[in-house]
Structures are given as C-alpha cells and as structure tokens.
CSV table of C-alpha atoms in Angstrom, one decimal:
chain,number,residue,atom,x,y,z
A,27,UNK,CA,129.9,123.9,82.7
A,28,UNK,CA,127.5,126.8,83.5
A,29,UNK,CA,127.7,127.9,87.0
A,30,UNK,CA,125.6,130.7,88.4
A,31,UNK,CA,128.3,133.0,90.2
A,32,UNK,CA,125.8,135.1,92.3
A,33,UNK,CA,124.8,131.5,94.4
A,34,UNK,CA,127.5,130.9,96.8
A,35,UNK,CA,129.9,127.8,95.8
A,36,UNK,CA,128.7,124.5,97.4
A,37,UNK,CA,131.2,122.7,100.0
A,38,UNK,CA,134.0,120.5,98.2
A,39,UNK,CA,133.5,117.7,100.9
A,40,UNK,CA,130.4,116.5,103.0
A,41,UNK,CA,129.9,113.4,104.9
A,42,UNK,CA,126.5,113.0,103.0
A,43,UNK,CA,124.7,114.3,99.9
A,44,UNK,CA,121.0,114.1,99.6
A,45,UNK,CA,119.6,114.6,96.1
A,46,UNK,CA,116.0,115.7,96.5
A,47,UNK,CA,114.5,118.1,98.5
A,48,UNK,CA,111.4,116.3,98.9
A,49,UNK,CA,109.8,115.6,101.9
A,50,UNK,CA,111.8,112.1,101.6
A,51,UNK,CA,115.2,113.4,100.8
A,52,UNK,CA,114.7,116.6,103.9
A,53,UNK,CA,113.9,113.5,106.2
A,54,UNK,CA,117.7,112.0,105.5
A,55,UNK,CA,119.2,115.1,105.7
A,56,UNK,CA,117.6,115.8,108.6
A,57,UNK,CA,118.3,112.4,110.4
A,58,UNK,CA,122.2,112.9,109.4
A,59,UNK,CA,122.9,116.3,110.7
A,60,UNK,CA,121.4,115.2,114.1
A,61,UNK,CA,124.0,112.8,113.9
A,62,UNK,CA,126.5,114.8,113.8
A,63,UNK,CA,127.6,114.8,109.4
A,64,UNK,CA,128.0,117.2,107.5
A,65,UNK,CA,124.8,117.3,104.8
A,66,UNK,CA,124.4,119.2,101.2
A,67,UNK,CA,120.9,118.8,99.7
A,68,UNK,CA,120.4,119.7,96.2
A,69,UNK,CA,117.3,119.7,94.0
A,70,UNK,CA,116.9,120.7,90.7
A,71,UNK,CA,113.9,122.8,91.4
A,72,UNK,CA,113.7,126.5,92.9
A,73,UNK,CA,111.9,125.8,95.8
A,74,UNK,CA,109.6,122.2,97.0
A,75,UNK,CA,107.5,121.2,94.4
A,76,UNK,CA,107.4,117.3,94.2
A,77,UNK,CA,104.2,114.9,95.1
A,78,UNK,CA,104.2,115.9,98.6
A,79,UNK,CA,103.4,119.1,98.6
A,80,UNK,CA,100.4,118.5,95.9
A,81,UNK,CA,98.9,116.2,98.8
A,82,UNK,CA,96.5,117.2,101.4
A,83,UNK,CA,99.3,116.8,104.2
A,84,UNK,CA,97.0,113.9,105.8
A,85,UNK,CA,99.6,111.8,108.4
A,86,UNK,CA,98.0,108.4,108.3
A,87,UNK,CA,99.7,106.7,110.9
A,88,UNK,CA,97.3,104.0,112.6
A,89,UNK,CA,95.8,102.5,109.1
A,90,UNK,CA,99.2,101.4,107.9
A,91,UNK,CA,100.6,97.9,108.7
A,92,UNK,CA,103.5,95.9,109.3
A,93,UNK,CA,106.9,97.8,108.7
A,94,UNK,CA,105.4,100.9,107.4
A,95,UNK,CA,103.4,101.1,110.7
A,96,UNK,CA,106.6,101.5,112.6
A,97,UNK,CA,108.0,104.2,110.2
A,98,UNK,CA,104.7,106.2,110.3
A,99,UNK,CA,105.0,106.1,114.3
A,100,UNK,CA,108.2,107.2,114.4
A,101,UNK,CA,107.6,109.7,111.4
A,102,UNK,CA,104.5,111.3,113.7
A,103,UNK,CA,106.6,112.3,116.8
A,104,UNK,CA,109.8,113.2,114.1
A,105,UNK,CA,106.7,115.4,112.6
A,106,UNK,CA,105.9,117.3,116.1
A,107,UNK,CA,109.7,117.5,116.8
A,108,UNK,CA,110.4,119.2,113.4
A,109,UNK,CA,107.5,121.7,113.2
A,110,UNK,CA,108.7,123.0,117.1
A,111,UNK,CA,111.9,123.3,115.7
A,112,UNK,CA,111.6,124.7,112.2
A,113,UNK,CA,108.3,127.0,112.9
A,114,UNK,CA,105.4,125.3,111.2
A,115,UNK,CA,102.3,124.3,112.1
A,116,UNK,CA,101.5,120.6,113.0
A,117,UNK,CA,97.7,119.6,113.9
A,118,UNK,CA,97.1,116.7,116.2
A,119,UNK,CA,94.0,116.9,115.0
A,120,UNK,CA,93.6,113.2,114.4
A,121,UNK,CA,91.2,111.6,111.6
A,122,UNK,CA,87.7,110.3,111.5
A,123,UNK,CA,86.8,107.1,109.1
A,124,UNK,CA,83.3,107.0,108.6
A,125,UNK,CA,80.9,104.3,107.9
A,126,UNK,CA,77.6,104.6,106.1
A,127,UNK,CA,76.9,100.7,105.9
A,128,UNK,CA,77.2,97.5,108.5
A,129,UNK,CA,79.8,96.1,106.3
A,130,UNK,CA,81.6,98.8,106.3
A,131,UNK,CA,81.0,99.4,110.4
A,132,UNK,CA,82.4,95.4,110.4
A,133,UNK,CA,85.5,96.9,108.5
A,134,UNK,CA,86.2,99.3,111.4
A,135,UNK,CA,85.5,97.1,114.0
A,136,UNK,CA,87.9,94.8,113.2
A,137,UNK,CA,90.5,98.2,112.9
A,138,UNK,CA,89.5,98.8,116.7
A,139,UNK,CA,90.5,95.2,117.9
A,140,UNK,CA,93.6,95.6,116.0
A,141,UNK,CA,94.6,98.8,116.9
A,142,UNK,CA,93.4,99.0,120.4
A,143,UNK,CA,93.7,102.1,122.1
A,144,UNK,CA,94.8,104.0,119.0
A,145,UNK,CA,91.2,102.9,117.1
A,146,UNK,CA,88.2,104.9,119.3
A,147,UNK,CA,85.0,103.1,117.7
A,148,UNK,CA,81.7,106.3,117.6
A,149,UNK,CA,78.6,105.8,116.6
A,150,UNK,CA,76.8,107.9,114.1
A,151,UNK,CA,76.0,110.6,116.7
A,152,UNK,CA,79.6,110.9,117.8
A,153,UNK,CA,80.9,111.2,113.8
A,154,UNK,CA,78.3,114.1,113.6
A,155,UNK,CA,79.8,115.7,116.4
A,156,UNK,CA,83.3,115.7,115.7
A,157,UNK,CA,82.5,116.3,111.6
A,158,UNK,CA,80.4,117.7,109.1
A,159,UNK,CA,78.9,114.3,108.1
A,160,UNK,CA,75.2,113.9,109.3
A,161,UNK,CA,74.0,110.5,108.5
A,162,UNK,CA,77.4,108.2,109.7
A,163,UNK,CA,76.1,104.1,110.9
A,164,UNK,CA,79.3,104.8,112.7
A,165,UNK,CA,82.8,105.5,112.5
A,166,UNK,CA,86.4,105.1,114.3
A,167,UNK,CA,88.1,108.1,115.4
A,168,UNK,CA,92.3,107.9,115.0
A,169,UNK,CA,93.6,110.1,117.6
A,170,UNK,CA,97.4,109.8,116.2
A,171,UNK,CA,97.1,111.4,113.1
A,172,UNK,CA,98.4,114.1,112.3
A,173,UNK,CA,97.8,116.8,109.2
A,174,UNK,CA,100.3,119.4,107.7
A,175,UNK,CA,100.8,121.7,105.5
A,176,UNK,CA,102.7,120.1,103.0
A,177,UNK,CA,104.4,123.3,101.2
A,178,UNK,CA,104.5,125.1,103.8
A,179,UNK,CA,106.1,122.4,106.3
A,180,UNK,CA,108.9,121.3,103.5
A,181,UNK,CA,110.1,125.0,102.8
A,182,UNK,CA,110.3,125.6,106.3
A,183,UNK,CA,112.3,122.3,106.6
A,184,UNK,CA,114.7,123.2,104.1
A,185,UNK,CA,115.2,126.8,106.0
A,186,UNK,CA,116.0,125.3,109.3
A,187,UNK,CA,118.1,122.9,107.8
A,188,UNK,CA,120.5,125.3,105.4
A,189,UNK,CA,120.5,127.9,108.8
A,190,UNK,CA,122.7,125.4,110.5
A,191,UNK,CA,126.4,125.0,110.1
A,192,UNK,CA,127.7,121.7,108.0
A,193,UNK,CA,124.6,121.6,106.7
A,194,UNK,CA,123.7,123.1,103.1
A,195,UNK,CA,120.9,123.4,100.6
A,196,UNK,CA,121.0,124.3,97.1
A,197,UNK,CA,117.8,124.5,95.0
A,198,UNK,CA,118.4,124.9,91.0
A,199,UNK,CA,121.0,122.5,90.9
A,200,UNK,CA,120.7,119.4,89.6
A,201,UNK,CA,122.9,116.4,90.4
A,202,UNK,CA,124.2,114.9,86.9
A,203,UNK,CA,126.6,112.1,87.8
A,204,UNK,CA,128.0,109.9,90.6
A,205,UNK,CA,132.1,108.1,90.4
A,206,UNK,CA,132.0,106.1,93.2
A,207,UNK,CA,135.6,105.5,94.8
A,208,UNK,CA,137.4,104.1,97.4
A,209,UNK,CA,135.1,105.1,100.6
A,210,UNK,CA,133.9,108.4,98.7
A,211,UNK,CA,131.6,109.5,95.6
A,212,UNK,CA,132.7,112.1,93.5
A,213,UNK,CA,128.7,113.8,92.8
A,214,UNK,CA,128.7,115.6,89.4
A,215,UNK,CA,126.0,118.8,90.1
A,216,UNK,CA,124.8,121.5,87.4
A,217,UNK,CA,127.2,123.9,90.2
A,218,UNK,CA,129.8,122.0,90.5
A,219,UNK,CA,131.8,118.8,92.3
A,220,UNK,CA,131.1,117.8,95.2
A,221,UNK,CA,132.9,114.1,97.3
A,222,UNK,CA,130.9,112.4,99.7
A,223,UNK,CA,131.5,109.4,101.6
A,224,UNK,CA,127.7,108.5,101.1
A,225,UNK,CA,124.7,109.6,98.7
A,226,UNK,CA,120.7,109.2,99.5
A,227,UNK,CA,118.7,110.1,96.5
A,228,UNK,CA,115.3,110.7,96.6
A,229,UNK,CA,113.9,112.1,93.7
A,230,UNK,CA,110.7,110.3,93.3
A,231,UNK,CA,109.0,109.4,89.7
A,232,UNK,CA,112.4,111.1,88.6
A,233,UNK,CA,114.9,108.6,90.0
A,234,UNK,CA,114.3,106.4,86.7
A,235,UNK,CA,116.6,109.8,84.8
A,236,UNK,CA,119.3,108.9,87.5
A,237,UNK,CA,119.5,105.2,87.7
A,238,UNK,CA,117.0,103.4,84.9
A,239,UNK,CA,117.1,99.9,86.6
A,240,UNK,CA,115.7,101.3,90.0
A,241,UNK,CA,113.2,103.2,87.6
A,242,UNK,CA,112.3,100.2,86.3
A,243,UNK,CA,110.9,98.4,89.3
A,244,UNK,CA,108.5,101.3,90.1
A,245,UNK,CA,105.7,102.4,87.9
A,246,UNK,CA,104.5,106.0,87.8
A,247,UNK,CA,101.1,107.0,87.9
A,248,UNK,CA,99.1,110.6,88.8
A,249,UNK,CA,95.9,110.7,91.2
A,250,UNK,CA,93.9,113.4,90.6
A,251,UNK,CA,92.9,116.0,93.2
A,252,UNK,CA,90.3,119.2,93.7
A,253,UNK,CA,89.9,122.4,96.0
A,254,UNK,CA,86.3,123.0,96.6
A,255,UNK,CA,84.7,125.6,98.1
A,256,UNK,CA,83.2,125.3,102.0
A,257,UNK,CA,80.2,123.0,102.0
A,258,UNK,CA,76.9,124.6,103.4
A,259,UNK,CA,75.4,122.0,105.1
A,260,UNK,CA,72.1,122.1,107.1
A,261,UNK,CA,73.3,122.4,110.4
A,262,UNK,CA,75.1,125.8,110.7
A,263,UNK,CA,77.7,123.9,113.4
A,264,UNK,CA,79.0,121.5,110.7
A,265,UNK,CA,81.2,123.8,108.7
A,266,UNK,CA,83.2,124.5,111.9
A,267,UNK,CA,83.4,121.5,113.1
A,268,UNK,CA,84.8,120.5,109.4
A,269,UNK,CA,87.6,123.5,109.9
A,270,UNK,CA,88.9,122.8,113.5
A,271,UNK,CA,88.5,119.1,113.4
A,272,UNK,CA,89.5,115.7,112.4
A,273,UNK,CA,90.7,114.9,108.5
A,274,UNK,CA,87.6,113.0,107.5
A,275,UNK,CA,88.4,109.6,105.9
A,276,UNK,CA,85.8,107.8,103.7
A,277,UNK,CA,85.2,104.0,103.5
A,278,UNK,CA,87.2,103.9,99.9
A,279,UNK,CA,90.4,104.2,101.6
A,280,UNK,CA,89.9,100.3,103.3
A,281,UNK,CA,91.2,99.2,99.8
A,282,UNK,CA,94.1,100.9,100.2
A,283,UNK,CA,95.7,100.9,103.5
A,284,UNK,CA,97.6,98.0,105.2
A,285,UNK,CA,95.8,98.0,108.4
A,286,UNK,CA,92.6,96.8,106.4
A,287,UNK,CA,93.4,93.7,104.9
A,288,UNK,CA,92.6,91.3,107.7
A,289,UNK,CA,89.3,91.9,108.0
A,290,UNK,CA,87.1,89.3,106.0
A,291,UNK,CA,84.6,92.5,105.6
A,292,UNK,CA,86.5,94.5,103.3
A,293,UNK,CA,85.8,91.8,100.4
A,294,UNK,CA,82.2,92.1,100.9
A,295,UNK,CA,81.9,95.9,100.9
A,296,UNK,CA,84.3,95.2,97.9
A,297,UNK,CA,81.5,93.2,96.0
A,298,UNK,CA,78.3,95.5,97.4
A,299,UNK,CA,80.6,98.8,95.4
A,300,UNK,CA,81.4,96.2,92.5
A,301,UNK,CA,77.3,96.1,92.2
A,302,UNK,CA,75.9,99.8,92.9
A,303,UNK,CA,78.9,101.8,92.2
A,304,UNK,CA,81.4,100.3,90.4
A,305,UNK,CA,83.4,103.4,89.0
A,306,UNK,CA,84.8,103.5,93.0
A,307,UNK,CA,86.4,100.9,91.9
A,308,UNK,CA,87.4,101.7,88.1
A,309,UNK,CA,89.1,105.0,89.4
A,310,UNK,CA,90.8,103.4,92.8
A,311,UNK,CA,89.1,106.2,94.4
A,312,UNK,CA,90.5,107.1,98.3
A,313,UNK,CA,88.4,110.1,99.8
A,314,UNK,CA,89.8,112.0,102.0
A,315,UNK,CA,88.5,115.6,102.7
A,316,UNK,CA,91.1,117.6,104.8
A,317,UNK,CA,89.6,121.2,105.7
A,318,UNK,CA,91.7,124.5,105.0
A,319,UNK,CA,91.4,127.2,107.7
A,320,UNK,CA,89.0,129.3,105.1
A,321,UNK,CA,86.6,126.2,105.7
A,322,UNK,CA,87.2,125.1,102.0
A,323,UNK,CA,88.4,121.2,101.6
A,324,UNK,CA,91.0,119.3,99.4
A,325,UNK,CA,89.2,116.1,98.3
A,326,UNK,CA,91.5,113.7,96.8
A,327,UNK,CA,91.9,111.2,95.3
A,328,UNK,CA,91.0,109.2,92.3
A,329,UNK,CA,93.5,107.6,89.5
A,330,UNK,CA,93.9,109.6,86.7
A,331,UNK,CA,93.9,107.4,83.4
A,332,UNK,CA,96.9,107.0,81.4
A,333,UNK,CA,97.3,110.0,78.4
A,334,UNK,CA,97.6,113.5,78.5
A,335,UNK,CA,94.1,114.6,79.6
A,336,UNK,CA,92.7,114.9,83.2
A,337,UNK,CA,89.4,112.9,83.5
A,338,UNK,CA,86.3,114.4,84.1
A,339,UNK,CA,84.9,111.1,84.5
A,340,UNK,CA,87.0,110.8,88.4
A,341,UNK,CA,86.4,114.4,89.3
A,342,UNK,CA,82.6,113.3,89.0
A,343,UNK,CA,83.2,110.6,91.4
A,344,UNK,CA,85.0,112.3,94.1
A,345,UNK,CA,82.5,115.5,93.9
A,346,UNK,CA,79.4,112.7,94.1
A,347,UNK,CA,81.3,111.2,97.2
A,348,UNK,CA,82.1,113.8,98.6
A,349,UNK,CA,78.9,115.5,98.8
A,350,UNK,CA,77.5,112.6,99.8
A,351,UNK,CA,79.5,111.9,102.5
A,352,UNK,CA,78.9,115.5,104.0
A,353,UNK,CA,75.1,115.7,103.1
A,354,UNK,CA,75.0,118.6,100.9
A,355,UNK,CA,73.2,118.5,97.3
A,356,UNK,CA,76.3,120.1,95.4
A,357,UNK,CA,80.6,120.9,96.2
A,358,UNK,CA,81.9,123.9,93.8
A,359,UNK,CA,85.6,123.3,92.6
A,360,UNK,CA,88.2,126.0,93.3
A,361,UNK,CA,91.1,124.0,91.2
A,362,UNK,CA,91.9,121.2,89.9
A,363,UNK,CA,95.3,119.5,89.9
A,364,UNK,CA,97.1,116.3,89.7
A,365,UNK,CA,99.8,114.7,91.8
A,366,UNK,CA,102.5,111.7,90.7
A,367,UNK,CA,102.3,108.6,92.8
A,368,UNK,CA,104.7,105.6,92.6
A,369,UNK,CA,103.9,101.8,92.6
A,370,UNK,CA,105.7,99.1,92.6
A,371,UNK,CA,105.8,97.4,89.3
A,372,UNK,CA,105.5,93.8,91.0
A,373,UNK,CA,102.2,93.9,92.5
A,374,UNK,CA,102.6,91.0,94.8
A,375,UNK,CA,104.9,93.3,96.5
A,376,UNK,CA,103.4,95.0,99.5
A,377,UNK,CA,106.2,97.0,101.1
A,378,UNK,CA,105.9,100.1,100.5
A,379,UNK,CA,109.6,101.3,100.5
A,380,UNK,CA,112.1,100.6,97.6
A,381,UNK,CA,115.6,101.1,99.0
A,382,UNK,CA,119.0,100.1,96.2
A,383,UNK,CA,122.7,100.6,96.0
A,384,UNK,CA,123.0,100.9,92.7
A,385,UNK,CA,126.5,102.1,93.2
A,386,UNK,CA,128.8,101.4,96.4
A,387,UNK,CA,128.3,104.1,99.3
A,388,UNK,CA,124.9,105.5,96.6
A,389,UNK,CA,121.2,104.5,98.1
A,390,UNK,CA,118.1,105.5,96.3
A,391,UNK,CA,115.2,105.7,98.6
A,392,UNK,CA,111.6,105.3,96.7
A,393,UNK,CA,108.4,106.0,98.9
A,394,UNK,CA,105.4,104.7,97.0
A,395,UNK,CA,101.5,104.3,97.1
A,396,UNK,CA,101.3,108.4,98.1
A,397,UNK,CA,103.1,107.0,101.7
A,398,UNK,CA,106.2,109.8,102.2
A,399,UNK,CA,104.2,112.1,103.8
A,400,UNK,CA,102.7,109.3,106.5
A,401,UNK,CA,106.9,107.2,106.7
A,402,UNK,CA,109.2,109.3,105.4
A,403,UNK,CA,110.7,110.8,108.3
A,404,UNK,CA,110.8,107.0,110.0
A,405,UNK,CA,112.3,105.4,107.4
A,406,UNK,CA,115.0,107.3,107.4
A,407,UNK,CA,117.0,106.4,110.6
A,408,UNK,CA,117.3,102.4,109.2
A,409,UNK,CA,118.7,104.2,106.1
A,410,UNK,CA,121.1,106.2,107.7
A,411,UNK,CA,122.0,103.3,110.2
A,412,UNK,CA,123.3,101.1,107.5
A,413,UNK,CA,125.1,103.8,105.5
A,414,UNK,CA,127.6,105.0,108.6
C-alpha cells in the first residue's frame, strides 16, 4: 500500500468516519463533533469539488415540502451558525419568484396561503424594486432564503472542522473498503486503517463505486450551468439592485419544487409552456439567476442530454430566459460548465433523501434533485440520532 509520508498519519480509532467531503458528508461530521465524537473525514479529492460547489449556492428553504421542508429549516439556521463560526459569508438575502402571467401569479398565490408569513406576495412594481426584472404581473418574495458561496463556504467548513481536536480531515485519500465487526468497522483508506464504531458516506453520483446496490436506486444525471456577464438593462438602478438583492427565481422552478404541487395552477401553466415553448419543458429547465458581487450572474439550470457533448440547444434556452426575464436584448457567457445531480430511479418516489445500511454500523446518505445545498445540514441530526 502507497502511503504519502509527508501527510501526517490519520487516527487508528474514531467514534465516526465520514467519507466525503461534500457539503453532505461536512454536515455529519459537523453534527457529530458537536456531540461530543471523535470524527475523521476523508475524500479522495485535494480540496471540495463535488456537485455543490458547481451550484449557484441558492438555500431554497420555503419552496420545499413535507420532510425536506423541515431539513431545509433546520439546515438555514445550521447555515448562519456555521458561517459565524467557520468565517464565511452567509447572505439573508432571501429570493424573489417572479411571475409574468395570471397563471403563473395563481401558482404563487397559492405558495402565499401555504406558506403564510414566510411567502410575502408583490406586485409587479415591488419585483422591479427589489430586482432587475422590469415587466413582473407579480411575484412572492421568500424572506428565508439564504445564498452562499458554495466553494468557498465548504473549504472554510473543512478548515474549522480539522482545527479542532478529535476531529480530522484528510483530502487525497480515498476510502477502499469497510469489515464490519462486532460494534466497530475496520475502514480500508488509500493512507491507511482506520476502526470506527460508525461510518456516514456521502459521496454523491460516486457511492455506486462503494456499494452498487445503493447506486442502483439512484440515477445520475448533469444540469448544465453558465456565468454571464452583468446585464445592462435600461434602468441604470437595476444592475445594483440585481448584486445586493434577492436570488431571482423564475416560474420554471414550480415544476420542480415540493411546495408547488398543490396548486391546481401549476398544470395549466404546464400546458400554456407545452404550447408556446415547449423546449422549457424538453430540457427541465429551473432558472435561477443568483448575482456575483462583480454584478455578473450564474444562470442555471437546464438538463444536459445523455452522451458526451454539452448541448447548445439548453444553453439557448436559459440565455433566451434569462434575458427575458431581466429585459435586456442579449446575456454574454463567461463559462460554461456542468454539474452531476442525482434522482431517484423510482420516480413515484418523492423524498428526496436516500438513506441505507448496507453494512451494520455503515449508512450512506444520498441527497438528490440538486437538494444538499437547501437539507443537508438538517438531515443530518436524524442521521446521527439513530447511529449513537
């Protein structure tokens, strides 16, 4: 076994080893060692560099539903807790969802008597005000989300983490085995042994190399994603406004999130895109624009088709929303990239969270439908409560 002698040797015994440094795998670790147990981390890459940090860091805490609703309220105060403590930034900056037709204002109407209090219902003048978009029917404005910076927030994570004693992480190793004993498992890593009395792994699209039958009920997929240069609208307010101020949240998203699929009107804005713009549809398209402090936006996202190609053919569709959304004739792309997202492989399935024991005192922990960023650091305390 190769073992790099200038990294310092990892602990013999912990109380629990997370594999994956993700932002699902930090979240465990994090939830154990406030416990009071003894935690080693270890990822196979150099530094965070999974689906989370390819995201736009958007917290979407008030559109979820049912039990992912109540990890993505506990994940948001976990959120403001962690960047105090580990040094990052953490905007309350909230989101705006904005309508530009009465079914789709009917779609968000029914969000504010579900949600009341955390579901602010504006008319168009009020979306103008708090965005860059001009020509809103109307729009709800979600006060509890929250937006990070993804890359950023996870390394500083890691750092507070591995500063503390009985706690430990080791990127560039990669866990190989796990012998599960009596009350312990003996983890096999690229550095060396390790026994735990119990294992999280989180490794994402990955966990299939680990464990095939939990890869088996998740399916992997990659939405695609741009940087784009500041918009110029007309009015010279709008840019700053799009900086300092809410995530901005388009209509696509009601097909997506939990909180949605009560209202009656999200099958009839369904049918009006079926008719005028069907390829919303054909690339499961989910606009979100969230601004970077040099005023340019991530827009994400749209499904990338399966093969080895990125397709023009979505990139087309978000720019066209996108620009239509904030009025201007024309967005220019700074990058392009692609991010892995799970989904489960039974599509009657709704929750969100896929949670084994493949092996006694072993739990892999699964986040899909692009949710870790919103539930992660929620979810964690049930896991943690029924390992110890």
């Amino acid at each position: 076994m190769h073992r790099d002698r200038s990294l310092p040797p990892l602990p013999t015994k912990v109380d629990l080893v997370v594999v994956g440094a993700g932002v699902v795998g930090l979240a465990h670790a994090v939830e154990a060692h406030a416990r009071g147990l003894s935690v080693l981390v270890v990822d196979a890459a150099p530094r965070p560099s999974g689906a989370t940090v390819r995201r736009g860091g958007h917290v979407a805490v008030t559109t979820q539903a049912s039990t992912a609703l109540a990890c993505a309220l506990a994940s948001r105060e976990r959120w403001l807790k962690l960047g105090r403590d580990a040094g990052f930034g953490v905007r309350e900056c909230g989101s705006v969802v904005v309508a530009r037709h009465p079914d789709e204002l009917a779609v968000l109407d029914d969000l504010v008597a579900a949600r009341a209090g955390d579901a602010v219902a504006l008319d168009g003048r009020s979306v103008a005000e708090r965005t860059a978009v001009p020509d809103a029917l109307g729009g709800v404005f979600l006060p509890l989300d929250l937006r990070v910076e993804p890359a950023a927030a996870l390394t500083a994570v890691a750092d507070w983490l591995g500063s503390h004693p009985q706690a430990h992480v080791a990127w560039g190793t990669a866990a190989q085995t796990f012998d599960a004993g009596s009350g312990c498992t003996l983890v096999r890593t690229a550095r060396g042994e390790v026994v735990a009395r119990r294992v999280v792994v989180a490794v994402g699209h990955d966990v299939g190399q680990l464990f095939w039958e939990v890869g088996a009920t998740v399916e992997r997929r990659r939405r695609q994603l741009l940087h784009v240069e500041p918009p110029t609208p007309g009015d010279p307010g709008a840019g700053a406004r799009l900086t300092t101020g809410p995530v901005v949240v388009g209509p696509t998203t009601f097909l997506r999130d939990g909180a949605y699929a009560a209202s009656r009107a999200v099958g009839v804005v369904q049918d009006r895109w079926r008719s005028t713009r069907p390829d919303v549809l054909e690339h499961d398209v989910h606009l979100t624009l969230c601004a970077q402090p040099d005023g340019s936006l991530v827009v994400g996202d749209g499904r990338m088709p399966a093969g080895p190609g990125r397709s023009e053919a979505v990139d087309h569709v978000l720019l066209r929303e996108a620009a239509e959304l904030l009025g201007v004739e024309r967005l220019a792309v700074r990058s392009r990239w692609s991010a892995p997202e799970l989904v489960r492989t039974a599509a009657a399935e709704r929750d969100p969270f896929v949670v084994t024991e493949p092996l006694p005192g072993v739990r892999t922990v699964t986040v899909t439908d692009g949710l870790a960023t919103t539930t992660a650091l929620g979810l964690a305390p049930r896991v943690v409560d029924a390992l110890f």
